[in-house]
Amino acid sequence: LKNGTVVYTKVQYDKTLVSRAVHLVRNPIDNVVSRYHLFLKLKSKTKGKISINSEQPFYTNDVNGFRRWCKERDEKYLDEE
């Protein structure tokens, strides 16, 4: 994070450093929960300055906060499906 903004840096490793790879398969629900936890973590690092919807800026680390976050994600991406 830099000034409350997530910054991605593209890196490339030397191919000779890799001898084998492991592909993990996870339950899709676990992925959604992990994304919510990442969102909460980034929100805490930016002191709550990030939110999906300015009308609902607060998400709690419980079932109700997760459901609110999921509902807003659904509304945001409904048109894309």
mmCIF file of C-alpha atoms in Angstrom:
data_model
loop_
_atom_site.group_PDB
_atom_site.id
_atom_site.type_symbol
_atom_site.label_atom_id
_atom_site.label_comp_id
_atom_site.label_asym_id
_atom_site.label_seq_id
_atom_site.Cartn_x
_atom_site.Cartn_y
_atom_site.Cartn_z
ATOM 1 C CA LEU A 1 0.000 0.000 0.000
ATOM 2 C CA LYS A 2 1.177 3.480 -0.864
ATOM 3 C CA ASN A 3 -0.864 6.446 0.344
ATOM 4 C CA GLY A 4 -3.937 4.227 0.768
ATOM 5 C CA THR A 5 -3.644 2.825 -2.768
ATOM 6 C CA VAL A 6 -2.888 -0.798 -3.588
ATOM 7 C CA VAL A 7 0.185 -0.971 -5.801
ATOM 8 C CA TYR A 8 0.993 -4.074 -7.847
ATOM 9 C CA THR A 9 4.525 -4.755 -9.015
ATOM 10 C CA LYS A 10 5.138 -7.235 -11.816
ATOM 11 C CA VAL A 11 8.120 -9.483 -11.161
ATOM 12 C CA GLN A 12 9.699 -12.298 -13.127
ATOM 13 C CA TYR A 13 11.726 -15.063 -11.576
ATOM 14 C CA ASP A 14 14.508 -17.029 -13.211
ATOM 15 C CA LYS A 15 13.030 -20.248 -14.649
ATOM 16 C CA THR A 16 15.936 -22.281 -13.336
ATOM 17 C CA LEU A 17 14.797 -21.600 -9.760
ATOM 18 C CA VAL A 18 11.663 -23.714 -10.279
ATOM 19 C CA SER A 19 11.995 -27.485 -10.185
ATOM 20 C CA ARG A 20 8.294 -28.401 -9.812
ATOM 21 C CA ALA A 21 4.906 -26.813 -9.262
ATOM 22 C CA VAL A 22 1.844 -27.576 -7.172
ATOM 23 C CA HIS A 23 -1.649 -26.649 -8.334
ATOM 24 C CA LEU A 24 -4.094 -26.100 -5.476
ATOM 25 C CA VAL A 25 -7.809 -26.679 -5.947
ATOM 26 C CA ARG A 26 -10.048 -24.967 -3.419
ATOM 27 C CA ASN A 27 -13.715 -24.807 -2.667
ATOM 28 C CA PRO A 28 -15.128 -21.667 -4.393
ATOM 29 C CA ILE A 29 -16.827 -20.584 -1.155
ATOM 30 C CA ASP A 30 -13.451 -20.609 0.597
ATOM 31 C CA ASN A 31 -12.168 -18.270 -2.116
ATOM 32 C CA VAL A 32 -15.039 -15.841 -1.528
ATOM 33 C CA VAL A 33 -14.410 -15.839 2.217
ATOM 34 C CA SER A 34 -10.683 -15.280 1.608
ATOM 35 C CA ARG A 35 -11.435 -12.294 -0.628
ATOM 36 C CA TYR A 36 -13.670 -10.820 2.078
ATOM 37 C CA HIS A 37 -10.929 -11.235 4.669
ATOM 38 C CA LEU A 38 -8.426 -9.614 2.290
ATOM 39 C CA PHE A 39 -10.872 -6.734 1.783
ATOM 40 C CA LEU A 40 -11.160 -6.265 5.566
ATOM 41 C CA LYS A 41 -7.371 -6.408 5.930
ATOM 42 C CA LEU A 42 -6.840 -3.748 3.238
ATOM 43 C CA LYS A 43 -9.601 -1.649 4.768
ATOM 44 C CA SER A 44 -7.893 -1.747 8.168
ATOM 45 C CA LYS A 45 -4.516 -0.802 6.623
ATOM 46 C CA THR A 46 -6.085 2.214 4.913
ATOM 47 C CA LYS A 47 -7.995 3.164 8.079
ATOM 48 C CA GLY A 48 -11.344 2.386 6.458
ATOM 49 C CA LYS A 49 -10.861 4.655 3.444
ATOM 50 C CA ILE A 50 -11.807 1.952 0.953
ATOM 51 C CA SER A 51 -15.290 0.626 0.413
ATOM 52 C CA ILE A 52 -17.244 -0.919 -2.413
ATOM 53 C CA ASN A 53 -20.220 1.383 -2.061
ATOM 54 C CA SER A 54 -19.987 4.774 -0.364
ATOM 55 C CA GLU A 55 -23.512 4.305 1.020
ATOM 56 C CA GLN A 56 -22.389 1.200 2.939
ATOM 57 C CA PRO A 57 -18.804 1.932 3.955
ATOM 58 C CA PHE A 58 -18.754 -0.313 7.035
ATOM 59 C CA TYR A 59 -18.313 -4.046 6.944
ATOM 60 C CA THR A 60 -17.992 -6.066 10.117
ATOM 61 C CA ASN A 61 -15.988 -9.242 10.525
ATOM 62 C CA ASP A 62 -19.055 -11.390 11.114
ATOM 63 C CA VAL A 63 -21.877 -13.078 9.197
ATOM 64 C CA ASN A 64 -23.831 -9.847 8.725
ATOM 65 C CA GLY A 65 -20.843 -7.944 7.341
ATOM 66 C CA PHE A 66 -20.005 -10.839 5.018
ATOM 67 C CA ARG A 67 -23.597 -11.033 3.764
ATOM 68 C CA ARG A 68 -23.696 -7.272 3.119
ATOM 69 C CA TRP A 69 -20.405 -7.455 1.221
ATOM 70 C CA CYS A 70 -21.637 -10.431 -0.843
ATOM 71 C CA LYS A 71 -24.915 -8.669 -1.636
ATOM 72 C CA GLU A 72 -23.082 -5.597 -2.897
ATOM 73 C CA ARG A 73 -20.733 -7.761 -4.970
ATOM 74 C CA ASP A 74 -23.781 -9.488 -6.471
ATOM 75 C CA GLU A 75 -25.378 -6.170 -7.346
ATOM 76 C CA LYS A 76 -22.168 -4.859 -8.865
ATOM 77 C CA TYR A 77 -21.519 -7.870 -11.117
ATOM 78 C CA LEU A 78 -25.097 -8.954 -11.877
ATOM 79 C CA ASP A 79 -25.133 -7.168 -15.249
ATOM 80 C CA GLU A 80 -21.871 -8.827 -16.334
ATOM 81 C CA GLU A 81 -23.353 -12.320 -16.112
#
